[in-house]
Each structure stands twice: as structure tokens, then as C-alpha cells.
PDB file of C-alpha atoms in Angstrom:
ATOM      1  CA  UNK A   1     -67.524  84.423  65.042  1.00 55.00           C
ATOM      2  CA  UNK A   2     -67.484  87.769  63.634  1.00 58.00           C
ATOM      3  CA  UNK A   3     -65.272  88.190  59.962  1.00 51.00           C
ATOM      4  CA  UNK A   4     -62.987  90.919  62.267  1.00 49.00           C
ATOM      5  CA  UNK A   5     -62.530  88.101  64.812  1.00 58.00           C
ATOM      6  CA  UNK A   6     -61.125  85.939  62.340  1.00 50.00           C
ATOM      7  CA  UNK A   7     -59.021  88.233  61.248  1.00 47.00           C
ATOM      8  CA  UNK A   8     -57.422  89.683  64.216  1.00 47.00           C
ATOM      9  CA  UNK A   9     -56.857  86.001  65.214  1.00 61.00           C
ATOM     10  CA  UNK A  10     -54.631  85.388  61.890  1.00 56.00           C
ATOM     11  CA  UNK A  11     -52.657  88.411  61.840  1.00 47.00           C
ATOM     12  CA  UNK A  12     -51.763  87.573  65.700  1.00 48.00           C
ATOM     13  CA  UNK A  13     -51.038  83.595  64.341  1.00 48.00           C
ATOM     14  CA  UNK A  14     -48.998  85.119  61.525  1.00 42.00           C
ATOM     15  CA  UNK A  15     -46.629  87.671  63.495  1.00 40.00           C
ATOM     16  CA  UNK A  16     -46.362  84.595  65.935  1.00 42.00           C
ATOM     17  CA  UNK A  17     -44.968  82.875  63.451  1.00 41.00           C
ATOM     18  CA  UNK A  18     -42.776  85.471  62.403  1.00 37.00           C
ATOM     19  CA  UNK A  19     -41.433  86.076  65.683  1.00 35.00           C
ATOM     20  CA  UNK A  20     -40.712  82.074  65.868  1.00 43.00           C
ATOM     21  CA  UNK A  21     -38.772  82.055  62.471  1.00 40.00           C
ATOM     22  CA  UNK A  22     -36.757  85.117  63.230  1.00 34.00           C
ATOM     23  CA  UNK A  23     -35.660  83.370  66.962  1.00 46.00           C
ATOM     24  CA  UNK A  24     -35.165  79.731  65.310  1.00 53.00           C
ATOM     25  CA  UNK A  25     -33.206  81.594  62.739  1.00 57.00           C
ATOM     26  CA  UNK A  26     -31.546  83.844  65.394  1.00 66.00           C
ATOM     27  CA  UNK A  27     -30.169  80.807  67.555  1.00 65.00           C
ATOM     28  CA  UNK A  28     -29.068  78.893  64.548  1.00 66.00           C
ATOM     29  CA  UNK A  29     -26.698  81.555  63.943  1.00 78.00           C
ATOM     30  CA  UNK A  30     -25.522  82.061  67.296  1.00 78.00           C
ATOM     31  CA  UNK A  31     -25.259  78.240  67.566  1.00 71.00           C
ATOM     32  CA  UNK A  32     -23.283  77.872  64.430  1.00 71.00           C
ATOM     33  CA  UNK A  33     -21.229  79.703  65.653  1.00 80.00           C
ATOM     34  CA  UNK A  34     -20.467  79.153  68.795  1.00 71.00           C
ATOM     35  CA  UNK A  35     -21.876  82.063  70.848  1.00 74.00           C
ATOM     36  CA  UNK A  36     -24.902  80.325  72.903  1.00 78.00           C
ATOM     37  CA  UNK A  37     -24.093  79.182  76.798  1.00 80.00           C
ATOM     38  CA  UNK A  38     -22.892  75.596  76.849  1.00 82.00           C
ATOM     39  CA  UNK A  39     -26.087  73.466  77.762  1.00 83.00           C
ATOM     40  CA  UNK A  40     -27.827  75.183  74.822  1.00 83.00           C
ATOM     41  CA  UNK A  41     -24.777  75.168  72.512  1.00 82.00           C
ATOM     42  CA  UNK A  42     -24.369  71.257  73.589  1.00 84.00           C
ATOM     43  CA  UNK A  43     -28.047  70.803  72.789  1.00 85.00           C
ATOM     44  CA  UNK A  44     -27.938  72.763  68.930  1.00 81.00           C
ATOM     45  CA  UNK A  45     -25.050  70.578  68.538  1.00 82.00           C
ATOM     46  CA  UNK A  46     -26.551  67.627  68.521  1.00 85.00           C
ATOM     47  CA  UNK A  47     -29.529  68.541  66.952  1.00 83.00           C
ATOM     48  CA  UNK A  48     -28.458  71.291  64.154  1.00 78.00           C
ATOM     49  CA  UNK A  49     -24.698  69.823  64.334  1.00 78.00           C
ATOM     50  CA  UNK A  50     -23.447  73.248  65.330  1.00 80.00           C
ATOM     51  CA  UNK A  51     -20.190  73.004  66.911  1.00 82.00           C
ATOM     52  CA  UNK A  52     -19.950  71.916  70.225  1.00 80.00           C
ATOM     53  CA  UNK A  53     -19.223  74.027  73.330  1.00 76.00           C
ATOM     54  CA  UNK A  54     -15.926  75.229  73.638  1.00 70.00           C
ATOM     55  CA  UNK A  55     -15.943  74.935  77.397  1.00 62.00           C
ATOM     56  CA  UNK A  56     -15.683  70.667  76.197  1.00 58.00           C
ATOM     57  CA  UNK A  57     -12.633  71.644  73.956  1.00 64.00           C
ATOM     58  CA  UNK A  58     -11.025  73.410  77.065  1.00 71.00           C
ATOM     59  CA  UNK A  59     -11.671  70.905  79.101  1.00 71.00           C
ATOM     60  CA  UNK A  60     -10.228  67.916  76.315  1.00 75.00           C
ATOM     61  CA  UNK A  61      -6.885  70.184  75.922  1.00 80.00           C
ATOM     62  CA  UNK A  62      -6.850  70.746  79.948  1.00 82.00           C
ATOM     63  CA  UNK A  63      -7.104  66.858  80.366  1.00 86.00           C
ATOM     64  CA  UNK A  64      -4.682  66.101  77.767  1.00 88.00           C
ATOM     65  CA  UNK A  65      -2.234  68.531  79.255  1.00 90.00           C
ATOM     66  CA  UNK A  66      -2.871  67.014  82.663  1.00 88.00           C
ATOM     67  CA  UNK A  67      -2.245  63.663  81.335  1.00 89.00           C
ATOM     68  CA  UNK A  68       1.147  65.184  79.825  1.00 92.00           C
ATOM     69  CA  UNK A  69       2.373  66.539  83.060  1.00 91.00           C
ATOM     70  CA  UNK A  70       1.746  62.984  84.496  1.00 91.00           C
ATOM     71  CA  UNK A  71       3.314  61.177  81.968  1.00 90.00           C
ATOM     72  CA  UNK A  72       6.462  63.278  82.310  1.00 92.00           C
ATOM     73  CA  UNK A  73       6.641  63.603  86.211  1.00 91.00           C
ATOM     74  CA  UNK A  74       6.414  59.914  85.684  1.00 90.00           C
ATOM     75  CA  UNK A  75       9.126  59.891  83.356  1.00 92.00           C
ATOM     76  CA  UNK A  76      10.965  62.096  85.785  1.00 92.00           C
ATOM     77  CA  UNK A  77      10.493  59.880  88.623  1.00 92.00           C
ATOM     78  CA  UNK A  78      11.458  56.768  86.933  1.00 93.00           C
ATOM     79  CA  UNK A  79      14.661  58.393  85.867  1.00 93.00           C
ATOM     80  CA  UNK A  80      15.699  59.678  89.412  1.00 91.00           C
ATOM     81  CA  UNK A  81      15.096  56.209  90.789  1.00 93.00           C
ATOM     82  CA  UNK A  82      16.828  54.825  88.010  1.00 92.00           C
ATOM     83  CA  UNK A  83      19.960  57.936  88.747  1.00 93.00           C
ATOM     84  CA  UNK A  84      19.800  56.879  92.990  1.00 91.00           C
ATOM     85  CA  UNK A  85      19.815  53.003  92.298  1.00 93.00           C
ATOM     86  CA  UNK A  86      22.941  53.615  90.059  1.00 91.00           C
ATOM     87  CA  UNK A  87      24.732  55.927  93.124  1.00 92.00           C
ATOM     88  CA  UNK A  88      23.520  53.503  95.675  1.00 91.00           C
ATOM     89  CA  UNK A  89      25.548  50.153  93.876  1.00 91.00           C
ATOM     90  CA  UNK A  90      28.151  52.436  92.742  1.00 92.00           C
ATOM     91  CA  UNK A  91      28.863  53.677  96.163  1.00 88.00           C
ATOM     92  CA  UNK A  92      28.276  49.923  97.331  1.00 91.00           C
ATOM     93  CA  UNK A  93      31.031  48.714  95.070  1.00 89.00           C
ATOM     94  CA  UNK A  94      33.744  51.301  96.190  1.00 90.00           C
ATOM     95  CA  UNK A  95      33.057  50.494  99.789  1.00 87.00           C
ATOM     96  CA  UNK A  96      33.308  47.011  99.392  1.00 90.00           C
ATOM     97  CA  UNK A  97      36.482  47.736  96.994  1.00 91.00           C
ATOM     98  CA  UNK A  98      37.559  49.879  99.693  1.00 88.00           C
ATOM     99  CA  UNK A  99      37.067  46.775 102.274  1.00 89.00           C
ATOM    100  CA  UNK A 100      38.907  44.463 100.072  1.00 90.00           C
ATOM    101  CA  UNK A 101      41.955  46.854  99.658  1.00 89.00           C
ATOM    102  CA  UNK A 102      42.428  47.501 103.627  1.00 87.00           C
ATOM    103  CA  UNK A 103      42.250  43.508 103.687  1.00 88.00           C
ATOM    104  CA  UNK A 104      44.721  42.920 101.434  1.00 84.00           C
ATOM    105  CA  UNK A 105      46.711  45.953 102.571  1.00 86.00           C
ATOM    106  CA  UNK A 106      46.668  44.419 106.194  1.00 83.00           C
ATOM    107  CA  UNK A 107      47.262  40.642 105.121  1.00 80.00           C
ATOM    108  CA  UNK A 108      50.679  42.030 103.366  1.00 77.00           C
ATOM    109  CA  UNK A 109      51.859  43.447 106.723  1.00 72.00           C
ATOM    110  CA  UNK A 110      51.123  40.729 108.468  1.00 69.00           C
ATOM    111  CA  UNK A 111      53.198  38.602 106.094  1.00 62.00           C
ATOM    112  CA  UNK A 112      55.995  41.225 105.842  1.00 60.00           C
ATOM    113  CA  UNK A 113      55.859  41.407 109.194  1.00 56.00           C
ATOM    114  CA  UNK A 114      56.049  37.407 109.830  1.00 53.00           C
ATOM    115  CA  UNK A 115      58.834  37.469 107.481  1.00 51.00           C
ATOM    116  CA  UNK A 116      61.058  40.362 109.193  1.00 48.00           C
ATOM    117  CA  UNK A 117      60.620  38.149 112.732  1.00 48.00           C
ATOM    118  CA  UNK A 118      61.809  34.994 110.834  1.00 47.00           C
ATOM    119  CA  UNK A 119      64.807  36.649 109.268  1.00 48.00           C
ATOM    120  CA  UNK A 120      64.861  38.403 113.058  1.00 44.00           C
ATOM    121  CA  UNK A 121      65.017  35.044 114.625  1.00 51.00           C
ATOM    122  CA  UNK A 122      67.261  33.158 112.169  1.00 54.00           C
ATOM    123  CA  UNK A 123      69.697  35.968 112.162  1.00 59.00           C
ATOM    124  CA  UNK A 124      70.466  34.932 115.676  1.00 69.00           C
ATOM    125  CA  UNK A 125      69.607  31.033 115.607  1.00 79.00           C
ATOM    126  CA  UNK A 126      72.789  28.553 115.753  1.00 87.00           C
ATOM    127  CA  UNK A 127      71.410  26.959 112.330  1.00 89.00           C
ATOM    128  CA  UNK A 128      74.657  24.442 112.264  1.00 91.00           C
ATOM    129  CA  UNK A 129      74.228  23.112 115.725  1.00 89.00           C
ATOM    130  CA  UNK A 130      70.073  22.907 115.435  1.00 90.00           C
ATOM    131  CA  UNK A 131      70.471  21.001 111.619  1.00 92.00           C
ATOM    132  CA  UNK A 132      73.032  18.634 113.454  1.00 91.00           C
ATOM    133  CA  UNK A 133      70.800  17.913 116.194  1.00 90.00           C
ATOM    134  CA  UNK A 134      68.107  17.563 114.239  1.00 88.00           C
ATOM    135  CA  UNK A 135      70.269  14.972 112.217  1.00 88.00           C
ATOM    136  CA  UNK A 136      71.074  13.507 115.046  1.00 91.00           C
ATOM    137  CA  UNK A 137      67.910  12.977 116.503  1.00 86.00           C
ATOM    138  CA  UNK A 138      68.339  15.444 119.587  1.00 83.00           C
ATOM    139  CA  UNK A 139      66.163  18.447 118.347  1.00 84.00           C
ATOM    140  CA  UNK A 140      61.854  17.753 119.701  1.00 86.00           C
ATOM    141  CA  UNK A 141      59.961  19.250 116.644  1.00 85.00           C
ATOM    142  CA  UNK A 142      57.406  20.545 119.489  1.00 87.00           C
ATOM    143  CA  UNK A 143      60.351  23.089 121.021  1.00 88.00           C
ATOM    144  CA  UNK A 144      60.879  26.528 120.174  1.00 88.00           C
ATOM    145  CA  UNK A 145      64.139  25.677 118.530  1.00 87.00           C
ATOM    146  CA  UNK A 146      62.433  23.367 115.632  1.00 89.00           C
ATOM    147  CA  UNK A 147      59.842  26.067 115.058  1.00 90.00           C
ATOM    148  CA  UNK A 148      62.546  28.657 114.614  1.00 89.00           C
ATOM    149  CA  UNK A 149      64.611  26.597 112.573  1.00 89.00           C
ATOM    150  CA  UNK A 150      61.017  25.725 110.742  1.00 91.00           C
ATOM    151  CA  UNK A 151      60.643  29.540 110.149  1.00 90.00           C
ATOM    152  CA  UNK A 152      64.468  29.691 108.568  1.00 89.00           C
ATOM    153  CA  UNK A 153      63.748  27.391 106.295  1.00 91.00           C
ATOM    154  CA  UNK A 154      60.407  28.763 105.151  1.00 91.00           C
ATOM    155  CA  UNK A 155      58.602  25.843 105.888  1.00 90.00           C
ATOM    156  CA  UNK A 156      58.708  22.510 107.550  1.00 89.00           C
ATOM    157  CA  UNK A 157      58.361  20.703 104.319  1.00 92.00           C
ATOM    158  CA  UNK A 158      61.675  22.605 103.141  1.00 93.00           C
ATOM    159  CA  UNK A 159      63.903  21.933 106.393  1.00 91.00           C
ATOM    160  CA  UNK A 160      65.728  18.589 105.572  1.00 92.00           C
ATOM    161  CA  UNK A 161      66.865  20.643 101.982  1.00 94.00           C
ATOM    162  CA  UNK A 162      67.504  23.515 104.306  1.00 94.00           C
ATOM    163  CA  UNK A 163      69.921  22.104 106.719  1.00 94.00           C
ATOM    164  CA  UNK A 164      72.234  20.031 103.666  1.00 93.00           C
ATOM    165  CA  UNK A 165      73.339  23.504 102.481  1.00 94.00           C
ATOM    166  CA  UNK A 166      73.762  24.955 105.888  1.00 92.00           C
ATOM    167  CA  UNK A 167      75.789  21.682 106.613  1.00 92.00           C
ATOM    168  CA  UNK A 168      77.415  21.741 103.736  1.00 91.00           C
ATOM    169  CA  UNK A 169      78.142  25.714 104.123  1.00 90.00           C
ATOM    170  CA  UNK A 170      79.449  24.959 107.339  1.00 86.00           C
ATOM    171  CA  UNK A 171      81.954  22.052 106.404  1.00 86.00           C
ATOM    172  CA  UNK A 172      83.115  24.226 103.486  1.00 84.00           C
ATOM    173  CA  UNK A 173      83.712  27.147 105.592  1.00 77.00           C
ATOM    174  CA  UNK A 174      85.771  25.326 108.518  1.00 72.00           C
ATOM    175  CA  UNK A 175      87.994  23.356 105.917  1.00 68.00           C
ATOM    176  CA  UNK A 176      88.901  27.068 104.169  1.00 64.00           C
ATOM    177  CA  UNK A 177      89.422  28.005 107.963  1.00 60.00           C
ATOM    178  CA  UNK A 178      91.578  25.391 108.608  1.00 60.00           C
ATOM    179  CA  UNK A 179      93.311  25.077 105.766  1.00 56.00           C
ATOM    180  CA  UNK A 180      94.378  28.363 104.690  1.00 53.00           C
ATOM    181  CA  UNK A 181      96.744  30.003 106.632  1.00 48.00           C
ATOM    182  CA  UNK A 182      97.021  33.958 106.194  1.00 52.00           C
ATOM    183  CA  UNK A 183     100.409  35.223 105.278  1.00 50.00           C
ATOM    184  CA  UNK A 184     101.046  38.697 107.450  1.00 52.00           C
ATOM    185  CA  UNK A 185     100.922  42.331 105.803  1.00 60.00           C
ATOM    186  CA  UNK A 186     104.194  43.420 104.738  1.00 58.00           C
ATOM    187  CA  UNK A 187     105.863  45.720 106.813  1.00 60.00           C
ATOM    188  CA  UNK A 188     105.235  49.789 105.694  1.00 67.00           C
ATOM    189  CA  UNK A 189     108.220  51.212 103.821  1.00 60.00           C
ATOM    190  CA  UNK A 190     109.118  54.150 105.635  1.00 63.00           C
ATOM    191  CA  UNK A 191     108.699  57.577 104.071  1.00 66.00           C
ATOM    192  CA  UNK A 192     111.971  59.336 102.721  1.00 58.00           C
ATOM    193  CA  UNK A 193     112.868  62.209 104.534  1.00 62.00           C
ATOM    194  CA  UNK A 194     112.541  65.448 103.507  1.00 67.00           C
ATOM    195  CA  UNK A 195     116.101  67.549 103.329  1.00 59.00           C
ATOM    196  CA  UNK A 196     116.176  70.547 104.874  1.00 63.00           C
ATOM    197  CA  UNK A 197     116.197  73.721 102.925  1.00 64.00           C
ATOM    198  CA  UNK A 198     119.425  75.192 102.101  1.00 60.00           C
ATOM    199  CA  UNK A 199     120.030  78.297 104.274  1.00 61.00           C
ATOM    200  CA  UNK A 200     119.458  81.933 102.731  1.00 64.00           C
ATOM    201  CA  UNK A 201     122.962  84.028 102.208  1.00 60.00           C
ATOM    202  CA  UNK A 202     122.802  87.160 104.183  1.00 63.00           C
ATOM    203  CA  UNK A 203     122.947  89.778 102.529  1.00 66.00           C
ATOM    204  CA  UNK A 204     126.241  92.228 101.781  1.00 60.00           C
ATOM    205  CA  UNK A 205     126.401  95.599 103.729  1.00 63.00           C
ATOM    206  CA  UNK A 206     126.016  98.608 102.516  1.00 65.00           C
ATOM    207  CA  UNK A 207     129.389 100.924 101.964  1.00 58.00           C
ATOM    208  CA  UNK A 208     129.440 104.035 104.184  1.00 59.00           C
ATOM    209  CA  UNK A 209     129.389 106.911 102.176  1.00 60.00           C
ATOM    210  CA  UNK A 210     132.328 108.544 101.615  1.00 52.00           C
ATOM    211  CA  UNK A 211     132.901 111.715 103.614  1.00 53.00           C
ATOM    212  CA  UNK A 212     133.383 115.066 101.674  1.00 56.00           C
ATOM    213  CA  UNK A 213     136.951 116.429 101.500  1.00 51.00           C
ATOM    214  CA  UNK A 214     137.069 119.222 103.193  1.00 58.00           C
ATOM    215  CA  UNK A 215     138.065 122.678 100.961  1.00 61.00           C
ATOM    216  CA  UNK A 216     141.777 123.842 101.516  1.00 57.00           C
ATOM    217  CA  UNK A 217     141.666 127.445 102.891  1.00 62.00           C
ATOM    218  CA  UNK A 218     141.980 130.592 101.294  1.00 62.00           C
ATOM    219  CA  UNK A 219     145.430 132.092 101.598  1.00 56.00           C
ATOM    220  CA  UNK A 220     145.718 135.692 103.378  1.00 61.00           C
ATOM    221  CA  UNK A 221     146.299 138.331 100.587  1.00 60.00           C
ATOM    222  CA  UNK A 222     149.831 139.065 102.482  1.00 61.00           C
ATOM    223  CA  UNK A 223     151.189 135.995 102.253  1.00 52.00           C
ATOM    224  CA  UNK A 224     150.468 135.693  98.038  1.00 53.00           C
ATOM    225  CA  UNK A 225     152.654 138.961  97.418  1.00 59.00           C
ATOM    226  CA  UNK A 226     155.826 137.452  99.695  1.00 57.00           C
ATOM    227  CA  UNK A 227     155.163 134.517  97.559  1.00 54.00           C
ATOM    228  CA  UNK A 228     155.781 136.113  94.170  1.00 57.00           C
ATOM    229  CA  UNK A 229     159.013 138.060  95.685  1.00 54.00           C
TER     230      UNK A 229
END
């Protein structure tokens, strides 16, 4: 080998060499800081420790955020089902308070209306004659009679208390009947009557008016001169 070989064969080693430094050096920069594509950037990372690709930072933030958004549409969700099972056993309870209202609103008229036929039908029941039958044996608690007389009373368990006082209302009422005897009205005094009005005086008539005298006449101028002679 020829003393030129060997040297044209270093120099070429030596700018090799060169050329290698300056690249490693080159990429170390642009991997520290953050400028080469991702796969190459991923690899300086972990072998230089450069920072790692920021596509892997995007993506971390973009899960995260994702993750958020679930979290909070599950939040959302939770609370809405949460909102409709409130509404659905609030609306649930006013219906059934509703229900229980018309009930007892209906179970009133029935009993007010019960009560107005009883106080219909003992208005116009003979209670006197159906308590002394009943006293007497003669009234069938199966006929209509009993049950109306029931209904008076308010109550079958209340009838025998029932028909003392309308017995004894009765026996007090025909012994004032018979007993007192009304003393009549006394006769109206007549009115006084009036006196008639004293009649007007008519009233005096006028005088005439007097006539006017009439005026002596005048002498003839003759019969003055054989006067004075």
C-alpha cells in the first residue's frame, strides 16, 4: 500500500467522522428539544432522555379530557334520573292523594245523603204509634216500619232510649192539651171616630162702589143778572 493510499484513506475516515459528530450532535439538539418526528423523538427519549413526543402529551390531555366529559355526562345522567324518579313519586303521591280525597269526598255524600232520607222518612213516620207498638209487641223488626223507626233513632242499639222520650214527649204534650184550656182574644176596641172638620165661613162681599155724583149744571148767564135784581 502506497504512503498516498494511506493517506487518502484517513482523511476520508476522519471527515467521516466529522460528518458523524456533527449529525449525532445535530439530532441531540433537535431531540432535546423536541423538534424530531415522534418515532425518533420517542426513541432519543429513551435513550438521551430528551423529552418525549408531544403527540403522547396530546394524546394524555385528549384522554384525560375524554375521561372528564364521561365523568360529567355521567354525573349528568345520574342527576336527571335522580330529578325523573323524584317527579314520578311526587306525581304518584298527588294522584293517590287525589284518589283518597274523591273517596272521602264521596263517602261524606253518601252519609249526608243517608242522613237527609232518615230525617226525610222520620219527618213523616208516626214515631208515637210505632214506639207503642213496638212496646207492645206488635211492630216485626224485619218490616219497613222498624227499619224506619231504626233510622230515627240513629241506630238499632239506640231505639228502646229513643222511643222513652218520644213516649214521654207524647204523654207530656196530650196532658198540656188536655189540660189547658185557651181563654179567647179579647174583643178589638173600636177606633174613635174622627170629627168632622168645622166648615169654612164664606167670605163677606165686596161693597159696590159708590157711584159719582153727578155735577149740578151751569146756570144760563140770564138767569144770574134777574137773580141779583
Amino acid at each position: 500500500m502506497s504512503l498516498f493510499t494511506v493517506l487518502a484513506s484517513s482523511k476520508i475516515a476522519a471527515s467521516a467522522a466529522a460528518v458523524g459528530a456533527l449529525t449525532v450532535a445535530g439530532v441531540g439538539s433537535a431531540a432535546y428539544t423536541g423538534s424530531l418526528p415522534t418515532p425518533a423523538q420517542q426513541v432519543a427519549h429513551n435513550v438521551l432522555g430528551a423529552p418525549a413526543p408531544a403527540l403522547d402529551e396530546a394524546k394524555g390531555a385528549a384522554t384525560a379530557a375524554k375521561s372528564a366529559v364521561a365523568d360529567e355526562a355521567s354525573k349528568a345522567t345520574a342527576a336527571a334520573t335522580e330529578a325523573a324518579d323524584k317527579a314520578t313519586g311526587a306525581a304518584k303521591s298527588a294522584v293517590a292523594d287525589a284518589q283518597t280525597a274523591a273517596a272521602d269526598a264521596a263517602a261524606k255524600a253518601a252519609a249526608t245523603k243517608a242522613g237527609a232520607s232518615a230525617s226525610v222518612d222520620a219527618a213523616g213516620l208516626d214515631l208515637p204509634g210505632l214506639c207503642t207498638a213496638r212496646a207492645n209487641g206488635g211492630l216485626d223488626a224485619a218490616s219497613s216500619a222498624y227499619k224506619s223507626l231504626t233510622l230515627a233513632a240513629n241506630g238499632e242499639a239506640n231505639v228502646t232510649v229513643f222511643c222513652a222520650d218520644v213516649l214521654k214527649a207524647s204523654a207530656t204534650g196530650s196532658a198540656s192539651a188536655n189540660g189547658a184550656v185557651a181563654a179567647p182574644a179579647a174583643p178589638a176596641v173600636p177606633a174613635v171616630p174622627t170629627l168632622p172638620a168645622a166648615p169654612a165661613l164664606p167670605s163677606a162681599p165686596a161693597l159696590p162702589d159708590v157711584a159719582n155724583a153727578p155735577s149740578a149744571p151751569a146756570l144760563p148767564s140770564d138767569a144770574a143778572s134777574a137773580l141779583t135784581r
